[in-house]
Tab-separated table of C-alpha atoms in Angstrom:
chain	number	residue	atom	x	y	z
L	366	MET	CA	35.369	-30.025	24.080
L	367	ALA	CA	31.748	-30.026	25.181
L	368	GLU	CA	30.180	-33.238	26.389
L	369	THR	CA	27.483	-34.999	24.412
L	370	MET	CA	23.948	-35.201	25.814
L	371	GLY	CA	23.634	-38.951	25.507
L	372	ASP	CA	25.857	-41.832	26.518
L	373	HIS	CA	26.150	-43.017	22.933
L	374	GLY	CA	29.917	-42.875	22.408
L	375	TYR	CA	29.827	-40.748	19.241
L	376	ASP	CA	31.657	-37.481	18.656
L	377	TYR	CA	28.450	-35.443	18.412
L	378	ASP	CA	24.806	-35.596	19.322
L	379	LEU	CA	23.923	-34.033	15.986
L	380	ILE	CA	25.726	-33.274	12.760
L	381	VAL	CA	23.925	-31.007	10.329
L	382	ILE	CA	25.103	-31.403	6.746
L	383	GLY	CA	24.359	-28.163	4.952
L	384	GLY	CA	24.730	-24.555	6.078
L	385	GLY	CA	21.687	-23.007	4.470
L	386	SER	CA	18.800	-21.331	6.265
L	387	GLY	CA	17.257	-24.570	7.533
L	388	GLY	CA	20.516	-26.210	8.502
L	389	LEU	CA	21.796	-23.183	10.394
L	390	ALA	CA	18.524	-22.781	12.267
L	391	ALA	CA	18.509	-26.451	13.256
L	392	ALA	CA	22.165	-26.452	14.333
L	393	LYS	CA	21.862	-23.342	16.509
L	394	GLU	CA	18.595	-24.451	18.125
L	395	ALA	CA	19.947	-27.907	18.930
L	396	ALA	CA	23.029	-26.366	20.538
L	397	LYS	CA	20.834	-24.023	22.613
L	398	LEU	CA	18.990	-27.104	23.872
L	399	GLY	CA	22.285	-28.569	25.093
L	400	ALA	CA	23.266	-30.826	22.216
L	401	LYS	CA	26.834	-31.074	20.984
L	402	VAL	CA	26.518	-30.024	17.352
L	403	ALA	CA	28.634	-29.721	14.239
L	404	CYS	CA	27.553	-28.068	10.997
L	405	LEU	CA	29.193	-28.801	7.646
L	406	ASP	CA	28.849	-26.557	4.624
L	407	PHE	CA	30.597	-26.804	1.279
L	408	VAL	CA	29.804	-25.071	-2.018
L	409	LYS	CA	31.018	-26.633	-5.228
L	410	PRO	CA	31.604	-23.958	-7.903
L	411	SER	CA	28.958	-23.647	-10.598
L	412	PRO	CA	30.011	-24.535	-14.164
L	413	ALA	CA	30.625	-20.805	-14.632
L	414	GLY	CA	32.930	-20.836	-11.587
L	415	THR	CA	30.679	-19.037	-9.099
L	416	THR	CA	30.905	-19.888	-5.424
L	417	TRP	CA	29.759	-18.213	-2.198
L	418	GLY	CA	29.927	-18.186	1.559
L	419	LEU	CA	27.972	-19.673	4.457
L	420	GLY	CA	24.213	-19.236	4.357
L	421	GLY	CA	22.919	-21.357	1.505
L	422	THR	CA	20.915	-20.558	-1.597
L	423	CYS	CA	18.468	-18.020	-0.171
L	424	VAL	CA	21.063	-15.666	1.221
L	425	ASN	CA	23.666	-15.950	-1.503
L	426	VAL	CA	21.970	-16.784	-4.801
L	427	GLY	CA	18.251	-16.760	-4.080
L	428	CYS	CA	15.679	-14.809	-2.102
L	429	ILE	CA	17.925	-12.024	-0.800
L	430	PRO	CA	19.740	-10.873	-3.971
L	431	LYS	CA	16.607	-11.610	-6.036
L	432	LYS	CA	14.425	-9.306	-3.964
L	433	LEU	CA	17.065	-6.594	-3.882
L	434	MET	CA	17.355	-6.645	-7.676
L	435	HIS	CA	13.568	-6.712	-7.910
L	436	GLN	CA	13.547	-3.612	-5.696
L	437	ALA	CA	16.067	-1.961	-7.999
L	438	GLY	CA	13.653	-2.564	-10.855
L	439	ILE	CA	10.710	-1.170	-8.871
L	440	LEU	CA	12.663	1.996	-8.135
L	441	GLY	CA	13.375	2.472	-11.820
L	442	GLU	CA	9.729	1.984	-12.703
L	443	SER	CA	8.779	4.556	-10.052
L	444	PHE	CA	10.466	7.466	-11.847
L	445	SER	CA	7.299	8.206	-13.810
L	446	ASP	CA	5.251	8.004	-10.595
L	447	ALA	CA	7.545	10.547	-8.965
L	448	ALA	CA	7.255	12.877	-11.964
L	449	ALA	CA	3.461	12.646	-11.840
L	450	PHE	CA	3.571	13.695	-8.192
L	451	GLY	CA	5.629	16.754	-9.037
L	452	TRP	CA	9.177	15.582	-8.482
L	453	GLY	CA	11.700	16.846	-11.020
L	454	VAL	CA	13.500	13.531	-11.501
L	455	THR	CA	15.216	12.060	-14.503
L	456	SER	CA	17.090	8.797	-14.934
L	457	THR	CA	20.563	8.670	-16.428
L	458	GLY	CA	20.370	4.898	-16.650
L	459	HIS	CA	21.202	2.043	-14.350
L	460	ASP	CA	24.668	1.080	-13.081
L	461	TRP	CA	24.682	-2.731	-12.949
L	462	GLU	CA	28.175	-2.977	-11.483
L	463	LYS	CA	27.343	-0.600	-8.629
L	464	MET	CA	24.190	-2.559	-7.769
L	465	VAL	CA	26.003	-5.925	-7.812
L	466	THR	CA	28.765	-4.573	-5.569
L	467	ALA	CA	26.306	-3.134	-3.039
L	468	ILE	CA	24.277	-6.336	-2.896
L	469	GLY	CA	27.438	-8.430	-2.658
L	470	ASP	CA	28.694	-6.343	0.264
L	471	HIS	CA	25.435	-6.900	2.110
L	472	ILE	CA	25.537	-10.648	1.488
L	473	GLY	CA	29.146	-10.751	2.673
L	474	SER	CA	28.088	-9.194	5.964
L	475	LEU	CA	25.413	-11.865	6.335
L	476	ASN	CA	27.953	-14.645	5.666
L	477	PHE	CA	30.165	-13.276	8.440
L	478	GLY	CA	27.199	-12.989	10.781
L	479	TYR	CA	26.251	-16.636	10.299
L	480	ARG	CA	29.745	-17.851	11.141
L	481	THR	CA	29.756	-15.656	14.242
L	482	ALA	CA	26.328	-16.967	15.292
L	483	LEU	CA	27.508	-20.583	15.039
L	484	ARG	CA	30.533	-19.803	17.173
L	485	ASP	CA	28.457	-17.905	19.739
L	486	ASN	CA	26.101	-20.864	20.012
L	487	ASN	CA	28.960	-23.368	20.415
L	488	VAL	CA	28.327	-25.078	17.086
L	489	THR	CA	31.445	-26.538	15.474
L	490	TYR	CA	31.590	-25.227	11.902
L	491	LEU	CA	33.436	-27.151	9.189
L	492	ASN	CA	33.819	-25.858	5.649
L	493	ALA	CA	33.880	-29.420	4.364
L	494	TYR	CA	31.896	-31.802	2.154
L	495	GLY	CA	30.105	-34.498	4.126
L	496	ALA	CA	29.592	-38.038	2.844
L	497	PHE	CA	28.263	-41.057	4.732
L	498	VAL	CA	30.351	-44.089	5.628
L	499	ASP	CA	27.545	-45.685	7.621
L	500	ALA	CA	24.473	-44.496	9.532
L	501	ASN	CA	26.589	-42.950	12.294
L	502	THR	CA	29.769	-41.977	10.449
L	503	ILE	CA	30.692	-39.425	7.792
L	504	THR	CA	33.831	-38.204	6.126
L	505	ALA	CA	34.347	-34.444	5.998
L	506	THR	CA	36.512	-33.445	3.028
L	507	LYS	CA	37.939	-29.939	3.056
L	508	LYS	CA	38.869	-27.803	0.063
L	509	ASN	CA	42.552	-28.742	0.412
L	510	GLY	CA	41.640	-32.451	0.228
L	511	LYS	CA	42.148	-33.166	3.921
L	512	VAL	CA	39.664	-35.766	5.134
L	513	GLU	CA	38.362	-36.053	8.687
L	514	THR	CA	36.100	-38.799	10.012
L	515	LEU	CA	33.242	-37.756	12.318
L	516	THR	CA	30.628	-39.763	14.167
L	517	SER	CA	27.248	-38.673	15.476
L	518	ASP	CA	24.162	-40.076	17.140
L	519	LYS	CA	21.889	-38.202	14.735
L	520	PHE	CA	22.187	-36.414	11.388
L	521	VAL	CA	20.129	-33.752	9.619
L	522	VAL	CA	20.628	-33.568	5.860
L	523	ALA	CA	19.996	-29.987	4.767
L	524	VAL	CA	22.072	-29.713	1.600
L	525	GLY	CA	19.435	-27.955	-0.503
L	526	GLY	CA	19.459	-27.912	-4.280
L	527	ARG	CA	21.176	-26.459	-7.323
L	528	PRO	CA	19.886	-25.385	-10.745
L	529	SER	CA	19.558	-27.953	-13.511
L	530	TYR	CA	21.053	-27.542	-16.985
L	531	LEU	CA	19.436	-28.487	-20.265
L	532	ASP	CA	20.908	-31.646	-21.742
L	533	VAL	CA	21.740	-30.007	-25.061
L	534	PRO	CA	25.036	-29.028	-26.724
L	535	GLY	CA	26.726	-25.990	-25.233
L	536	ALA	CA	24.452	-25.566	-22.222
L	537	LYS	CA	27.116	-25.612	-19.503
L	538	GLU	CA	29.716	-23.881	-21.682
L	539	CYS	CA	27.508	-20.983	-22.778
L	540	CYS	CA	24.790	-20.494	-20.149
L	541	ILE	CA	24.552	-19.337	-16.559
L	542	THR	CA	21.886	-19.926	-13.896
L	543	SER	CA	20.573	-18.257	-10.774
L	544	ASP	CA	23.848	-19.404	-9.187
L	545	ASP	CA	25.633	-16.798	-11.325
L	546	ILE	CA	23.355	-13.915	-12.359
L	547	PHE	CA	23.327	-12.090	-9.024
L	548	SER	CA	27.110	-11.763	-8.868
L	549	LYS	CA	27.707	-11.269	-12.597
L	550	GLN	CA	30.317	-8.531	-12.748
L	551	ASP	CA	29.430	-7.100	-16.152
L	552	ALA	CA	25.974	-6.033	-17.301
L	553	PRO	CA	24.038	-8.905	-18.882
L	554	GLY	CA	22.965	-7.038	-22.015
L	555	LYS	CA	20.441	-8.735	-24.279
L	556	THR	CA	19.302	-11.743	-22.242
L	557	LEU	CA	17.372	-14.956	-22.793
L	558	CYS	CA	15.748	-16.557	-19.747
L	559	VAL	CA	14.941	-20.198	-20.406
L	560	GLY	CA	12.076	-21.715	-18.442
L	561	ALA	CA	8.567	-20.931	-17.253
L	562	SER	CA	9.356	-21.153	-13.527
L	563	TYR	CA	8.993	-18.305	-11.065
L	564	ILE	CA	12.792	-18.005	-11.028
L	565	SER	CA	12.811	-17.419	-14.784
L	566	LEU	CA	9.965	-14.893	-14.718
L	567	GLU	CA	11.357	-13.028	-11.703
L	568	THR	CA	14.772	-12.749	-13.360
L	569	ALA	CA	13.286	-11.623	-16.656
L	570	GLY	CA	11.158	-9.109	-14.782
L	571	PHE	CA	13.938	-7.297	-12.985
L	572	LEU	CA	16.229	-7.411	-16.030
L	573	THR	CA	13.513	-5.767	-18.148
L	574	ALA	CA	12.902	-3.159	-15.450
L	575	LEU	CA	16.635	-2.398	-15.320
L	576	GLY	CA	16.582	-1.648	-19.036
L	577	TYR	CA	17.858	-4.842	-20.657
L	578	ASP	CA	16.307	-6.397	-23.758
L	579	THR	CA	14.935	-9.605	-22.238
L	580	THR	CA	13.223	-12.644	-23.730
L	581	VAL	CA	11.688	-15.659	-21.984
L	582	ALA	CA	11.539	-19.045	-23.718
L	583	ILE	CA	8.597	-21.095	-22.433
L	584	ARG	CA	8.180	-24.752	-23.352
L	585	SER	CA	4.639	-25.144	-21.989
L	586	VAL	CA	2.580	-23.442	-19.253
L	587	PRO	CA	4.058	-20.619	-17.135
L	588	LEU	CA	4.276	-20.942	-13.342
L	589	ARG	CA	3.256	-24.601	-13.287
L	590	GLY	CA	1.590	-25.471	-9.991
L	591	PHE	CA	0.278	-21.952	-9.426
L	592	ASP	CA	-3.189	-20.682	-10.378
L	593	LEU	CA	-3.402	-20.798	-14.196
L	594	GLU	CA	-5.479	-17.643	-14.509
L	595	ILE	CA	-3.001	-15.692	-12.389
L	596	ALA	CA	-0.035	-17.059	-14.318
L	597	GLU	CA	-1.486	-15.797	-17.588
L	598	LYS	CA	-2.187	-12.397	-16.033
L	599	ILE	CA	1.445	-12.097	-14.960
L	600	VAL	CA	2.794	-13.118	-18.370
L	601	GLY	CA	0.392	-10.738	-20.102
L	602	HIS	CA	1.477	-7.863	-17.877
L	603	MET	CA	5.145	-8.600	-18.501
L	604	GLU	CA	4.586	-8.795	-22.265
L	605	ARG	CA	2.779	-5.467	-22.370
L	606	HIS	CA	5.555	-3.869	-20.339
L	607	GLY	CA	8.524	-4.908	-22.406
L	608	THR	CA	9.457	-8.554	-21.857
L	609	THR	CA	9.343	-10.748	-24.973
L	610	PHE	CA	7.929	-14.270	-24.645
L	611	MET	CA	8.675	-17.133	-27.018
L	612	ARG	CA	5.947	-19.665	-26.308
L	613	ASP	CA	6.152	-23.370	-27.142
L	614	SER	CA	9.897	-22.896	-27.463
L	615	GLN	CA	12.804	-24.983	-26.242
L	616	PRO	CA	16.482	-24.265	-26.933
L	617	SER	CA	18.147	-27.268	-28.566
L	618	GLY	CA	21.700	-25.951	-28.688
L	619	PHE	CA	24.017	-23.107	-27.667
L	620	GLU	CA	27.155	-21.895	-29.379
L	621	LYS	CA	29.560	-19.034	-28.696
L	622	THR	CA	30.104	-16.727	-31.656
L	623	PRO	CA	33.440	-15.102	-32.582
L	624	ASP	CA	32.203	-11.721	-31.308
L	625	GLY	CA	31.401	-13.125	-27.847
L	626	LYS	CA	27.667	-13.584	-28.197
L	627	ILE	CA	25.654	-16.771	-27.738
L	628	LYS	CA	23.850	-18.278	-30.703
L	629	VAL	CA	20.781	-20.141	-29.502
L	630	THR	CA	18.992	-22.684	-31.653
L	631	VAL	CA	15.333	-22.638	-30.621
L	632	THR	CA	12.942	-25.468	-31.505
L	633	ASN	CA	9.168	-25.055	-31.536
L	634	THR	CA	7.720	-27.778	-29.298
L	635	VAL	CA	4.441	-27.908	-31.241
L	636	PHE	CA	5.452	-27.735	-34.905
L	637	GLY	CA	9.085	-28.831	-34.663
L	638	GLY	CA	10.628	-26.011	-36.681
L	639	SER	CA	13.855	-24.324	-35.522
L	640	PHE	CA	15.458	-20.900	-35.778
L	641	ASP	CA	18.579	-19.184	-34.446
L	642	ALA	CA	18.792	-16.085	-32.264
L	643	GLU	CA	21.738	-14.305	-30.622
L	644	PHE	CA	21.994	-13.076	-27.048
L	645	ASP	CA	24.664	-11.622	-24.773
L	646	THR	CA	23.568	-13.735	-21.793
L	647	VAL	CA	21.477	-16.891	-21.409
L	648	VAL	CA	20.037	-17.726	-17.970
L	649	LEU	CA	18.726	-21.256	-17.488
L	650	ALA	CA	15.873	-21.676	-14.992
L	651	VAL	CA	14.590	-25.112	-15.938
L	652	GLY	CA	14.302	-26.782	-12.552
L	653	ARG	CA	16.456	-27.788	-9.602
L	654	TYR	CA	17.841	-31.002	-8.148
L	655	ALA	CA	18.890	-31.973	-4.631
L	656	VAL	CA	22.671	-32.030	-4.164
L	657	THR	CA	22.758	-35.465	-2.547
L	658	ASP	CA	24.860	-37.040	-5.303
L	659	GLY	CA	28.240	-37.751	-3.741
L	660	MET	CA	26.901	-37.923	-0.186
L	661	ASN	CA	26.860	-41.728	-0.382
L	662	LEU	CA	23.380	-41.971	1.122
L	663	ALA	CA	23.257	-45.645	0.181
L	664	ALA	CA	26.119	-46.411	2.582
L	665	ALA	CA	23.902	-45.225	5.429
L	666	GLY	CA	20.904	-47.079	4.034
L	667	VAL	CA	18.973	-43.902	3.241
L	668	GLU	CA	16.391	-44.254	0.488
L	669	PHE	CA	16.105	-41.391	-1.980
L	670	ASN	CA	14.340	-40.470	-5.213
L	671	GLN	CA	16.632	-41.598	-8.033
L	672	LYS	CA	15.226	-38.932	-10.394
L	673	ASN	CA	15.903	-35.811	-8.330
L	674	GLY	CA	18.073	-36.979	-5.426
L	675	LYS	CA	15.464	-35.964	-2.852
L	676	ILE	CA	14.777	-37.874	0.346
L	677	PRO	CA	11.241	-39.061	1.196
L	678	CYS	CA	10.513	-38.544	4.885
L	679	VAL	CA	7.756	-38.732	7.473
L	680	ASN	CA	7.981	-35.803	9.876
L	681	GLU	CA	11.446	-35.121	8.423
L	682	GLN	CA	12.634	-38.637	9.398
L	683	SER	CA	14.085	-40.815	6.657
L	684	ASN	CA	13.790	-44.598	6.515
L	685	VAL	CA	16.935	-44.694	8.704
L	686	PRO	CA	15.660	-43.682	12.173
L	687	ASN	CA	18.592	-41.441	13.179
L	688	ILE	CA	18.916	-39.614	9.837
L	689	TYR	CA	16.600	-36.711	9.095
L	690	ALA	CA	16.186	-34.212	6.270
L	691	ILE	CA	14.787	-30.683	5.998
L	692	GLY	CA	14.393	-28.036	3.326
L	693	ASP	CA	14.700	-28.375	-0.427
L	694	VAL	CA	16.182	-31.869	-0.131
L	695	LEU	CA	12.834	-33.216	1.115
L	696	ASP	CA	10.792	-35.007	-1.520
L	697	THR	CA	7.327	-33.561	-2.356
L	698	ARG	CA	7.706	-30.565	-0.027
L	699	GLN	CA	7.825	-26.837	-0.751
L	700	GLU	CA	11.218	-25.389	-1.639
L	701	LEU	CA	10.899	-22.312	0.544
L	702	THR	CA	13.309	-20.876	3.117
L	703	PRO	CA	10.768	-20.278	5.913
L	704	VAL	CA	9.524	-23.847	5.497
L	705	ALA	CA	13.044	-25.209	5.973
L	706	ILE	CA	13.655	-23.008	9.005
L	707	LYS	CA	10.408	-23.881	10.780
L	708	ALA	CA	10.766	-27.594	9.993
L	709	GLY	CA	14.344	-27.536	11.310
L	710	LEU	CA	13.411	-25.770	14.531
L	711	ARG	CA	10.493	-28.074	15.270
L	712	LEU	CA	12.537	-31.160	14.458
L	713	VAL	CA	15.401	-30.424	16.852
L	714	ARG	CA	12.973	-29.357	19.573
L	715	ARG	CA	11.405	-32.805	19.299
L	716	LEU	CA	14.817	-34.489	19.286
L	717	PHE	CA	16.466	-32.555	22.126
L	718	GLY	CA	13.871	-30.426	23.888
L	719	GLY	CA	10.894	-32.677	24.495
L	720	GLY	CA	8.818	-30.856	21.877
L	721	THR	CA	5.814	-32.427	20.191
L	722	GLU	CA	4.966	-30.004	17.385
L	723	THR	CA	5.448	-31.288	13.859
L	724	MET	CA	5.757	-29.238	10.687
L	725	ASP	CA	2.480	-28.413	8.951
L	726	TYR	CA	3.123	-28.135	5.219
L	727	ASP	CA	-0.437	-27.051	4.379
L	728	LEU	CA	-1.528	-23.459	3.686
L	729	VAL	CA	2.028	-22.213	3.295
L	730	PRO	CA	1.968	-18.642	1.915
L	731	THR	CA	4.347	-17.568	-0.816
L	732	THR	CA	5.000	-14.650	-3.144
L	733	VAL	CA	6.330	-14.508	-6.692
L	734	PHE	CA	8.346	-11.300	-7.145
L	735	THR	CA	7.545	-10.634	-10.778
L	736	PRO	CA	7.153	-6.969	-11.887
L	737	ILE	CA	3.555	-7.164	-10.778
L	738	GLU	CA	3.819	-9.326	-7.686
L	739	TYR	CA	1.722	-12.374	-6.858
L	740	GLY	CA	0.924	-13.648	-3.375
L	741	CYS	CA	-1.008	-16.837	-2.710
L	742	ILE	CA	-2.121	-19.197	0.044
L	743	GLY	CA	-3.721	-22.576	-0.386
L	744	MET	CA	-5.335	-23.975	-3.490
L	745	SER	CA	-5.384	-22.759	-7.052
L	746	GLU	CA	-8.810	-22.544	-8.639
L	747	GLU	CA	-8.015	-25.674	-10.655
L	748	LEU	CA	-6.998	-27.705	-7.598
L	749	ALA	CA	-10.017	-26.535	-5.605
L	750	ALA	CA	-12.374	-27.583	-8.399
L	751	GLU	CA	-10.601	-30.939	-8.693
L	752	THR	CA	-10.672	-31.497	-4.932
L	753	TYR	CA	-14.194	-30.352	-4.045
L	754	GLY	CA	-15.956	-30.279	-7.412
L	755	ALA	CA	-16.541	-27.118	-9.441
L	756	GLU	CA	-20.134	-26.931	-8.214
L	757	ASN	CA	-18.958	-26.884	-4.588
L	758	ILE	CA	-16.594	-23.920	-4.757
L	759	GLU	CA	-17.274	-20.205	-5.043
L	760	VAL	CA	-14.766	-17.814	-6.565
L	761	TYR	CA	-14.937	-14.164	-5.503
L	762	GLN	CA	-12.925	-11.696	-7.544
L	763	SER	CA	-12.141	-8.036	-8.087
L	764	TYR	CA	-9.989	-6.044	-10.511
L	765	PHE	CA	-8.692	-2.739	-9.226
L	766	LYS	CA	-6.005	-0.066	-9.403
L	767	PRO	CA	-4.087	1.048	-6.298
L	768	LEU	CA	-4.679	4.647	-5.256
L	769	GLU	CA	-0.931	5.359	-5.484
L	770	TRP	CA	-1.019	4.586	-9.216
L	771	THR	CA	-3.970	6.795	-10.148
L	772	VAL	CA	-2.129	10.077	-10.830
L	773	ASN	CA	0.399	8.572	-13.251
L	774	HIS	CA	-0.939	8.696	-16.806
L	775	ALA	CA	2.376	8.077	-18.567
L	776	GLU	CA	2.522	5.645	-21.463
L	777	HIS	CA	5.309	3.613	-23.014
L	778	ASP	CA	4.869	2.297	-26.556
L	779	GLY	CA	1.152	2.974	-26.251
L	780	VAL	CA	0.735	1.054	-23.002
L	781	ALA	CA	-0.191	2.865	-19.811
L	782	HIS	CA	2.590	2.575	-17.258
L	783	ARG	CA	-0.059	2.132	-14.568
L	784	GLU	CA	-2.890	0.290	-16.279
L	785	GLU	CA	-6.511	0.407	-15.171
L	786	ASN	CA	-7.654	-2.602	-13.132
L	787	SER	CA	-4.293	-4.355	-13.520
L	788	CYS	CA	-4.387	-5.687	-9.957
L	789	TYR	CA	-6.512	-8.631	-8.946
L	790	ALA	CA	-7.944	-10.211	-5.789
L	791	LYS	CA	-9.452	-13.694	-5.676
L	792	LEU	CA	-10.833	-15.804	-2.833
L	793	ILE	CA	-11.867	-19.424	-3.354
L	794	THR	CA	-14.293	-20.896	-0.835
L	795	ASN	CA	-15.645	-24.377	-0.098
L	796	LEU	CA	-19.432	-24.124	-0.179
L	797	THR	CA	-19.826	-27.436	1.650
L	798	ASP	CA	-17.736	-26.272	4.630
L	799	ASN	CA	-19.367	-22.993	5.686
L	800	GLU	CA	-17.515	-21.224	2.862
L	801	ARG	CA	-14.131	-21.839	4.433
L	802	VAL	CA	-11.515	-20.000	2.381
L	803	VAL	CA	-9.326	-22.587	0.652
L	804	GLY	CA	-7.522	-20.315	-1.814
L	805	PHE	CA	-6.206	-16.761	-1.559
L	806	HIS	CA	-4.687	-14.993	-4.556
L	807	TYR	CA	-3.476	-11.419	-4.902
L	808	VAL	CA	-1.776	-9.710	-7.830
L	809	GLY	CA	-0.411	-6.240	-7.169
L	810	PRO	CA	2.205	-4.232	-5.275
L	811	ASN	CA	3.650	-5.397	-1.942
L	812	ALA	CA	2.187	-8.870	-2.401
L	813	GLY	CA	4.288	-10.459	0.331
L	814	GLU	CA	3.228	-7.883	2.897
L	815	VAL	CA	-0.442	-8.225	1.902
L	816	THR	CA	-0.442	-12.023	1.881
L	817	GLN	CA	1.409	-12.798	5.116
L	818	GLY	CA	-1.312	-11.688	7.529
L	819	TYR	CA	-4.065	-13.556	5.728
L	820	ALA	CA	-2.034	-16.762	6.121
L	821	VAL	CA	-2.670	-16.570	9.883
L	822	ALA	CA	-6.407	-16.244	9.293
L	823	MET	CA	-6.491	-19.171	6.886
L	824	LYS	CA	-4.476	-21.378	9.268
L	825	MET	CA	-7.212	-20.637	11.808
L	826	GLY	CA	-9.903	-21.781	9.355
L	827	ALA	CA	-11.200	-18.398	8.207
L	828	THR	CA	-14.484	-18.390	6.312
L	829	LYS	CA	-15.811	-15.885	3.795
L	830	SER	CA	-17.990	-14.376	6.538
L	831	ASP	CA	-14.846	-13.806	8.642
L	832	PHE	CA	-13.396	-11.775	5.783
L	833	ASP	CA	-16.709	-9.930	5.362
L	834	ASN	CA	-16.916	-9.151	9.085
L	835	THR	CA	-13.426	-7.640	9.090
L	836	VAL	CA	-13.185	-3.867	8.662
L	837	GLY	CA	-10.634	-2.908	6.042
L	838	ILE	CA	-7.978	-0.227	6.368
L	839	HIS	CA	-8.717	2.553	3.886
L	840	PRO	CA	-7.249	3.344	1.428
L	841	THR	CA	-5.187	0.193	0.940
L	842	VAL	CA	-5.067	-2.632	-1.563
L	843	SER	CA	-5.453	-5.208	1.182
L	844	GLU	CA	-8.906	-3.953	2.164
L	845	GLU	CA	-10.153	-5.332	-1.152
L	846	PHE	CA	-10.335	-8.773	0.483
L	847	THR	CA	-12.841	-7.481	3.058
L	848	LEU	CA	-15.114	-6.161	0.297
L	849	LEU	CA	-15.270	-9.002	-2.237
L	850	SER	CA	-18.865	-9.645	-3.314
L	851	ILE	CA	-18.828	-10.495	-7.037
L	852	THR	CA	-18.568	-14.172	-7.860
L	853	LYS	CA	-17.070	-15.521	-11.059
L	854	ARG	CA	-20.129	-17.681	-11.770
L	855	SER	CA	-22.376	-14.591	-11.678
L	856	GLY	CA	-20.804	-13.248	-14.858
L	857	VAL	CA	-20.860	-9.707	-13.455
L	858	ASP	CA	-17.948	-7.456	-14.413
L	859	ALA	CA	-15.584	-7.371	-11.419
L	860	SER	CA	-13.692	-4.259	-12.552
L	861	LYS	CA	-13.723	-1.299	-10.162
L	862	SER	CA	-13.913	2.437	-10.623
L	863	GLY	CA	-13.216	4.910	-7.851
L	864	CYS	CA	-12.115	3.932	-4.350
């Protein structure tokens, strides 16, 4: 076996507990820097019995299958675009089983690739559940119950999170979550998505686009933490294009009917009245919790948030100096794959490579893959006003329609498939700091691709004049951000006509 880097007497220099995106990145990078590394990964089946391979949430039950199903929905919605451009295309409907199989095959290839990459980088991989005995010792319990004791100089906890269930009768017996929907073998049929999170809205969006009767139950505000104006635009767009929303609604019970459906008792959170509705599938997207329960963090002396199981850290270091955490298990940090990866890489470079760079959690770009996509960087309008004062911010905005959508005049139930001025660009600037851009918001197609580049500019402190001095690429949606001139406070109509 390989030698450890330090003369510490432990089995490993580093043990990474968790084989998701962040954990794998950290394990491989540490090994490249000469550390002797082991990586543990273990997936407990969901209440519905779903499990998956190496790679974590993003690869198996998150970003990757979500975006692929979102793409399937986009393709279906593009049939009317193709017809408008002269293509003789017709849809015979969508084959759910074929899509699930194709996506599953791709994910399987990724699982295999991750195991190969660990081996190629001399990382010891254990499909085992890790739990602390003390600050330098863990037990690794395999599926067959065999327990192995391992010691290490340092640990990185990267166990991620799992979906929460409502604490109401029948929730675990009748409902599924994002752990299950992407590998569901039979078509979901009439579906209820419970929750106002981006996971709920994204799921409802692609299910509607694939042709399923879909309803979203929202207890309070949609997309909490995002820009409120944008959130309402997204919900409005989804409502007009076929998704039903039950506002101020919270399921209070689930029950399986004799004919295999799910009876949902829904309670109005404002007036208190209840009613029953039946669905074929219910998807819960009501929050997530860190899967640290059972890891025996207390035995190692690690402090954690009792409410959500997350670990508070400073520069990814817990209160125990040799135990670190990255990714979704970190308290008060973004639950995003690229954040976990970058934090993991920078951490192990500091630990084993003499690096000094720490993770910067500010101005992290993200995209919500709802039917009309939403990309954002920095502050919402509400947070900017709260932080700097409403009188000290300027909001530039524009409503527009992408050129690619202009030839399609099809309607569905009286609603234009490609609505006028349905896309939106918004920049929020700090008037007291040379109009530095503190918030970027885009609603429209290819939001991730549009948003990513502007994140570089904002990390470099871009001001409104920097945007104005940049020549746009014509005709694109992204050029809209180089042309913004109408402010919200002016009261001028920001809708566009022509290109």
